[in-house]
C-alpha atoms as a PDB file:
ATOM      1  CA  MET A   1     102.297  87.207  97.436  1.00  0.00           C
ATOM      2  CA  SER A   2      98.363  87.115  96.665  1.00  0.00           C
ATOM      3  CA  THR A   3      95.694  87.688  94.050  1.00  0.00           C
ATOM      4  CA  GLU A   4      94.607  91.161  95.534  1.00  0.00           C
ATOM      5  CA  ASP A   5      97.984  91.932  96.265  1.00  0.00           C
ATOM      6  CA  ARG A   6      99.659  91.380  92.003  1.00  0.00           C
ATOM      7  CA  HIS A   7      95.672  93.343  91.043  1.00  0.00           C
ATOM      8  CA  PRO A   8      94.763  96.070  92.766  1.00  0.00           C
ATOM      9  CA  ALA A   9      91.285  96.474  90.648  1.00  0.00           C
ATOM     10  CA  ALA A  10      90.625  93.006  93.107  1.00  0.00           C
ATOM     11  CA  GLN A  11      90.224  95.338  96.196  1.00  0.00           C
ATOM     12  CA  VAL A  12      87.984  97.755  94.632  1.00  0.00           C
ATOM     13  CA  ARG A  13      83.823  97.028  95.961  1.00  0.00           C
ATOM     14  CA  LEU A  14      80.877  98.331  94.506  1.00  0.00           C
ATOM     15  CA  ARG A  15      79.621 100.696  97.111  1.00  0.00           C
ATOM     16  CA  PRO A  16      77.433 103.347  97.289  1.00  0.00           C
ATOM     17  CA  PRO A  17      79.316 107.036  96.198  1.00  0.00           C
ATOM     18  CA  ARG A  18      79.396 110.001  98.450  1.00  0.00           C
ATOM     19  CA  HIS A  19      79.043 112.914  96.664  1.00  0.00           C
ATOM     20  CA  ARG A  20      75.902 114.592  95.314  1.00  0.00           C
ATOM     21  CA  VAL A  21      75.903 116.067  92.305  1.00  0.00           C
ATOM     22  CA  GLU A  22      75.549 120.153  92.038  1.00  0.00           C
ATOM     23  CA  ARG A  23      72.145 121.366  93.186  1.00  0.00           C
ATOM     24  CA  ARG A  24      72.210 123.574  90.383  1.00  0.00           C
ATOM     25  CA  ALA A  25      71.734 120.081  88.566  1.00  0.00           C
ATOM     26  CA  VAL A  26      68.246 120.115  89.248  1.00  0.00           C
ATOM     27  CA  GLY A  27      67.554 123.229  87.312  1.00  0.00           C
ATOM     28  CA  TRP A  28      69.714 121.849  84.146  1.00  0.00           C
ATOM     29  CA  TRP A  29      67.424 118.372  84.473  1.00  0.00           C
ATOM     30  CA  SER A  30      63.686 120.840  84.372  1.00  0.00           C
ATOM     31  CA  ALA A  31      65.366 122.874  81.305  1.00  0.00           C
ATOM     32  CA  GLN A  32      65.657 119.710  79.643  1.00  0.00           C
ATOM     33  CA  ALA A  33      62.545 118.126  80.443  1.00  0.00           C
ATOM     34  CA  ALA A  34      60.759 122.066  79.422  1.00  0.00           C
ATOM     35  CA  ILE A  35      62.355 121.441  76.304  1.00  0.00           C
ATOM     36  CA  LEU A  36      61.205 117.993  75.534  1.00  0.00           C
ATOM     37  CA  VAL A  37      57.156 119.379  77.135  1.00  0.00           C
ATOM     38  CA  VAL A  38      56.446 122.343  76.205  1.00  0.00           C
ATOM     39  CA  PRO A  39      56.711 123.240  72.750  1.00  0.00           C
ATOM     40  CA  PRO A  40      54.570 120.128  71.777  1.00  0.00           C
ATOM     41  CA  ALA A  41      52.003 121.304  74.638  1.00  0.00           C
ATOM     42  CA  VAL A  42      52.008 124.982  72.621  1.00  0.00           C
ATOM     43  CA  VAL A  43      51.714 123.455  69.361  1.00  0.00           C
ATOM     44  CA  LEU A  44      48.589 121.646  70.257  1.00  0.00           C
ATOM     45  CA  ALA A  45      47.289 124.093  72.635  1.00  0.00           C
ATOM     46  CA  VAL A  46      47.331 126.208  69.165  1.00  0.00           C
ATOM     47  CA  LEU A  47      46.151 123.782  66.689  1.00  0.00           C
ATOM     48  CA  ALA A  48      43.167 123.007  69.188  1.00  0.00           C
ATOM     49  CA  ALA A  49      42.682 127.383  69.254  1.00  0.00           C
ATOM     50  CA  GLN A  50      42.408 127.207  65.388  1.00  0.00           C
ATOM     51  CA  THR A  51      40.824 123.969  64.337  1.00  0.00           C
ATOM     52  CA  ALA A  52      37.376 124.157  65.336  1.00  0.00           C
ATOM     53  CA  ALA A  53      36.828 120.325  63.242  1.00  0.00           C
ATOM     54  CA  ALA A  54      39.556 118.866  65.031  1.00  0.00           C
ATOM     55  CA  ARG A  55      39.601 120.541  68.198  1.00  0.00           C
ATOM     56  CA  PRO A  56      38.926 117.498  71.071  1.00  0.00           C
ATOM     57  CA  TRP A  57      41.781 115.425  69.841  1.00  0.00           C
ATOM     58  CA  LEU A  58      43.475 117.953  69.470  1.00  0.00           C
ATOM     59  CA  LEU A  59      43.178 118.406  73.402  1.00  0.00           C
ATOM     60  CA  LEU A  60      42.861 114.922  73.839  1.00  0.00           C
ATOM     61  CA  GLY A  61      46.674 114.903  72.695  1.00  0.00           C
ATOM     62  CA  LEU A  62      47.371 118.441  74.907  1.00  0.00           C
ATOM     63  CA  ALA A  63      45.524 116.340  78.390  1.00  0.00           C
ATOM     64  CA  VAL A  64      48.024 113.162  77.123  1.00  0.00           C
ATOM     65  CA  VAL A  65      50.921 115.396  76.877  1.00  0.00           C
ATOM     66  CA  ALA A  66      49.918 117.085  80.502  1.00  0.00           C
ATOM     67  CA  VAL A  67      49.519 113.855  82.666  1.00  0.00           C
ATOM     68  CA  LEU A  68      52.810 112.375  80.923  1.00  0.00           C
ATOM     69  CA  GLY A  69      54.082 115.857  81.302  1.00  0.00           C
ATOM     70  CA  ILE A  70      53.919 117.634  83.963  1.00  0.00           C
ATOM     71  CA  PRO A  71      55.524 114.835  86.387  1.00  0.00           C
ATOM     72  CA  TYR A  72      57.817 114.536  84.751  1.00  0.00           C
ATOM     73  CA  LEU A  73      58.750 118.345  84.488  1.00  0.00           C
ATOM     74  CA  VAL A  74      58.304 118.034  88.513  1.00  0.00           C
ATOM     75  CA  VAL A  75      59.358 114.799  90.035  1.00  0.00           C
ATOM     76  CA  MET A  76      62.049 113.158  87.526  1.00  0.00           C
ATOM     77  CA  PRO A  77      64.580 116.472  88.689  1.00  0.00           C
ATOM     78  CA  GLN A  78      64.112 115.880  92.388  1.00  0.00           C
ATOM     79  CA  TRP A  79      64.260 111.911  92.053  1.00  0.00           C
ATOM     80  CA  ARG A  80      67.481 112.661  89.503  1.00  0.00           C
ATOM     81  CA  TYR A  81      69.232 114.625  92.114  1.00  0.00           C
ATOM     82  CA  ARG A  82      68.497 112.408  95.063  1.00  0.00           C
ATOM     83  CA  VAL A  83      69.927 109.364  93.186  1.00  0.00           C
ATOM     84  CA  HIS A  84      72.556 110.539  91.349  1.00  0.00           C
ATOM     85  CA  ARG A  85      76.294 110.287  93.246  1.00  0.00           C
ATOM     86  CA  TRP A  86      79.856 109.967  92.796  1.00  0.00           C
ATOM     87  CA  GLU A  87      83.270 109.841  94.102  1.00  0.00           C
ATOM     88  CA  ASN A  88      86.960 109.268  93.489  1.00  0.00           C
ATOM     89  CA  THR A  89      89.813 106.980  95.442  1.00  0.00           C
ATOM     90  CA  ASP A  90      92.792 106.673  94.358  1.00  0.00           C
ATOM     91  CA  ASP A  91      92.020 102.972  93.507  1.00  0.00           C
ATOM     92  CA  ALA A  92      88.485 103.377  91.738  1.00  0.00           C
ATOM     93  CA  VAL A  93      85.561 105.862  90.113  1.00  0.00           C
ATOM     94  CA  TYR A  94      82.167 105.158  91.443  1.00  0.00           C
ATOM     95  CA  THR A  95      78.786 106.029  90.472  1.00  0.00           C
ATOM     96  CA  ALA A  96      75.000 106.271  91.164  1.00  0.00           C
ATOM     97  CA  ALA A  97      72.832 107.244  88.400  1.00  0.00           C
ATOM     98  CA  GLY A  98      69.533 107.650  87.218  1.00  0.00           C
ATOM     99  CA  TRP A  99      66.268 107.409  87.696  1.00  0.00           C
ATOM    100  CA  LEU A 100      63.383 105.097  86.645  1.00  0.00           C
ATOM    101  CA  ARG A 101      66.601 102.444  86.304  1.00  0.00           C
ATOM    102  CA  GLN A 102      69.179 102.902  89.244  1.00  0.00           C
ATOM    103  CA  GLU A 103      73.080 101.696  88.303  1.00  0.00           C
ATOM    104  CA  TRP A 104      75.646 101.744  90.589  1.00  0.00           C
ATOM    105  CA  ARG A 105      79.124 101.309  88.655  1.00  0.00           C
ATOM    106  CA  VAL A 106      82.676 100.999  89.382  1.00  0.00           C
ATOM    107  CA  ALA A 107      85.716 101.863  87.470  1.00  0.00           C
ATOM    108  CA  PRO A 108      89.250 100.853  88.498  1.00  0.00           C
ATOM    109  CA  MET A 109      91.699 103.536  87.753  1.00  0.00           C
ATOM    110  CA  SER A 110      93.596 100.810  85.839  1.00  0.00           C
ATOM    111  CA  ARG A 111      90.650  99.844  83.531  1.00  0.00           C
ATOM    112  CA  ILE A 112      90.598 103.325  82.433  1.00  0.00           C
ATOM    113  CA  GLN A 113      91.183 104.598  78.869  1.00  0.00           C
ATOM    114  CA  THR A 114      89.714 108.242  78.287  1.00  0.00           C
ATOM    115  CA  VAL A 115      88.585 111.127  80.502  1.00  0.00           C
ATOM    116  CA  ASP A 116      86.174 114.103  78.576  1.00  0.00           C
ATOM    117  CA  THR A 117      84.662 116.468  79.818  1.00  0.00           C
ATOM    118  CA  VAL A 118      81.736 118.427  78.227  1.00  0.00           C
ATOM    119  CA  ARG A 119      79.728 121.524  78.562  1.00  0.00           C
ATOM    120  CA  GLY A 120      76.608 121.911  75.879  1.00  0.00           C
ATOM    121  CA  PRO A 121      75.358 125.504  75.370  1.00  0.00           C
ATOM    122  CA  LEU A 122      72.306 124.465  78.910  1.00  0.00           C
ATOM    123  CA  GLN A 123      74.971 123.420  80.919  1.00  0.00           C
ATOM    124  CA  ARG A 124      76.720 126.117  80.773  1.00  0.00           C
ATOM    125  CA  ALA A 125      73.714 128.210  81.592  1.00  0.00           C
ATOM    126  CA  PHE A 126      73.904 126.859  84.550  1.00  0.00           C
ATOM    127  CA  GLY A 127      77.986 126.477  84.980  1.00  0.00           C
ATOM    128  CA  LEU A 128      78.437 122.710  85.096  1.00  0.00           C
ATOM    129  CA  ALA A 129      79.742 120.480  82.693  1.00  0.00           C
ATOM    130  CA  SER A 130      79.412 116.377  82.493  1.00  0.00           C
ATOM    131  CA  VAL A 131      82.347 114.297  83.042  1.00  0.00           C
ATOM    132  CA  THR A 132      82.380 110.472  80.728  1.00  0.00           C
ATOM    133  CA  VAL A 133      85.072 107.969  82.371  1.00  0.00           C
ATOM    134  CA  THR A 134      85.887 105.303  79.100  1.00  0.00           C
ATOM    135  CA  THR A 135      86.339 101.912  79.939  1.00  0.00           C
ATOM    136  CA  ALA A 136      88.272  99.009  78.993  1.00  0.00           C
ATOM    137  CA  SER A 137      83.679  97.156  79.531  1.00  0.00           C
ATOM    138  CA  ALA A 138      81.531  96.156  77.683  1.00  0.00           C
ATOM    139  CA  ALA A 139      79.414  98.146  79.832  1.00  0.00           C
ATOM    140  CA  GLY A 140      80.281 100.996  78.049  1.00  0.00           C
ATOM    141  CA  PRO A 141      81.141 104.465  80.006  1.00  0.00           C
ATOM    142  CA  LEU A 142      80.840 105.545  83.620  1.00  0.00           C
ATOM    143  CA  ARG A 143      79.527 109.292  83.828  1.00  0.00           C
ATOM    144  CA  ILE A 144      78.413 111.619  85.715  1.00  0.00           C
ATOM    145  CA  ASP A 145      76.613 114.733  85.199  1.00  0.00           C
ATOM    146  CA  GLY A 146      75.460 118.396  87.329  1.00  0.00           C
ATOM    147  CA  LEU A 147      79.261 118.512  88.676  1.00  0.00           C
ATOM    148  CA  ASP A 148      79.674 122.312  89.040  1.00  0.00           C
ATOM    149  CA  HIS A 149      81.995 122.935  86.123  1.00  0.00           C
ATOM    150  CA  ARG A 150      85.193 123.964  88.263  1.00  0.00           C
ATOM    151  CA  VAL A 151      85.001 120.432  90.225  1.00  0.00           C
ATOM    152  CA  ALA A 152      85.253 118.264  86.811  1.00  0.00           C
ATOM    153  CA  ALA A 153      87.950 120.511  85.636  1.00  0.00           C
ATOM    154  CA  GLU A 154      89.265 118.949  88.724  1.00  0.00           C
ATOM    155  CA  LEU A 155      88.950 115.916  89.006  1.00  0.00           C
ATOM    156  CA  VAL A 156      89.621 115.481  85.484  1.00  0.00           C
ATOM    157  CA  GLU A 157      93.648 116.517  86.157  1.00  0.00           C
ATOM    158  CA  ARG A 158      93.434 114.098  88.762  1.00  0.00           C
ATOM    159  CA  LEU A 159      91.640 111.116  87.161  1.00  0.00           C
ATOM    160  CA  THR A 160      94.131 111.867  83.917  1.00  0.00           C
ATOM    161  CA  ALA A 161      97.010 111.618  86.980  1.00  0.00           C
ATOM    162  CA  THR A 162      96.420 108.979  88.629  1.00  0.00           C
ATOM    163  CA  THR A 163      95.603 106.515  86.240  1.00  0.00           C
ATOM    164  CA  GLN A 164      98.793 107.928  84.041  1.00  0.00           C
ATOM    165  CA  ALA A 165     100.128 106.138  87.031  1.00  0.00           C
ATOM    166  CA  ALA A 166      98.535 103.548  87.946  1.00  0.00           C
ATOM    167  CA  PRO A 167     100.012 100.167  86.811  1.00  0.00           C
ATOM    168  CA  GLY A 168      98.279  97.947  83.843  1.00  0.00           C
ATOM    169  CA  ASP A 169      97.276  98.480  80.428  1.00  0.00           C
ATOM    170  CA  ALA A 170      93.493  99.399  81.020  1.00  0.00           C
ATOM    171  CA  THR A 171      92.502  96.537  79.163  1.00  0.00           C
END
């Protein structure tokens, strides 16, 4: 019996995952970005309109928020959609994520300890969910954001059934 026959995880290779996240994730990421960018811009604009003495500094702050925030609002959601991928097979879960710092991860089924689903209020508004796959890895859990909530539920069921049947102790 070879080492690969005894250790199925040895057969798992890092490769790009096949599935894109849900297209609605772009709207979710845009809404998250707007929540971060719009309030400071509004506060700075209102204060600049009401405070003549500090107006130049407040307008400078508003310009900085606009110069950094507008590209973040426009580019980041589209870029994340292009990068984020996921896939699960009988052997492993594959993810690709990030927008500035991109990361590919693979978690062999025998290493999975828990599988969780998260649906915050904003995610529910977009019909989305996130799945977190916790492994016995120092790198931390794999997170798949932007899944349709039904796909996420099916994925959690499938992963739970597969990991229960996988040999090994997830350590």
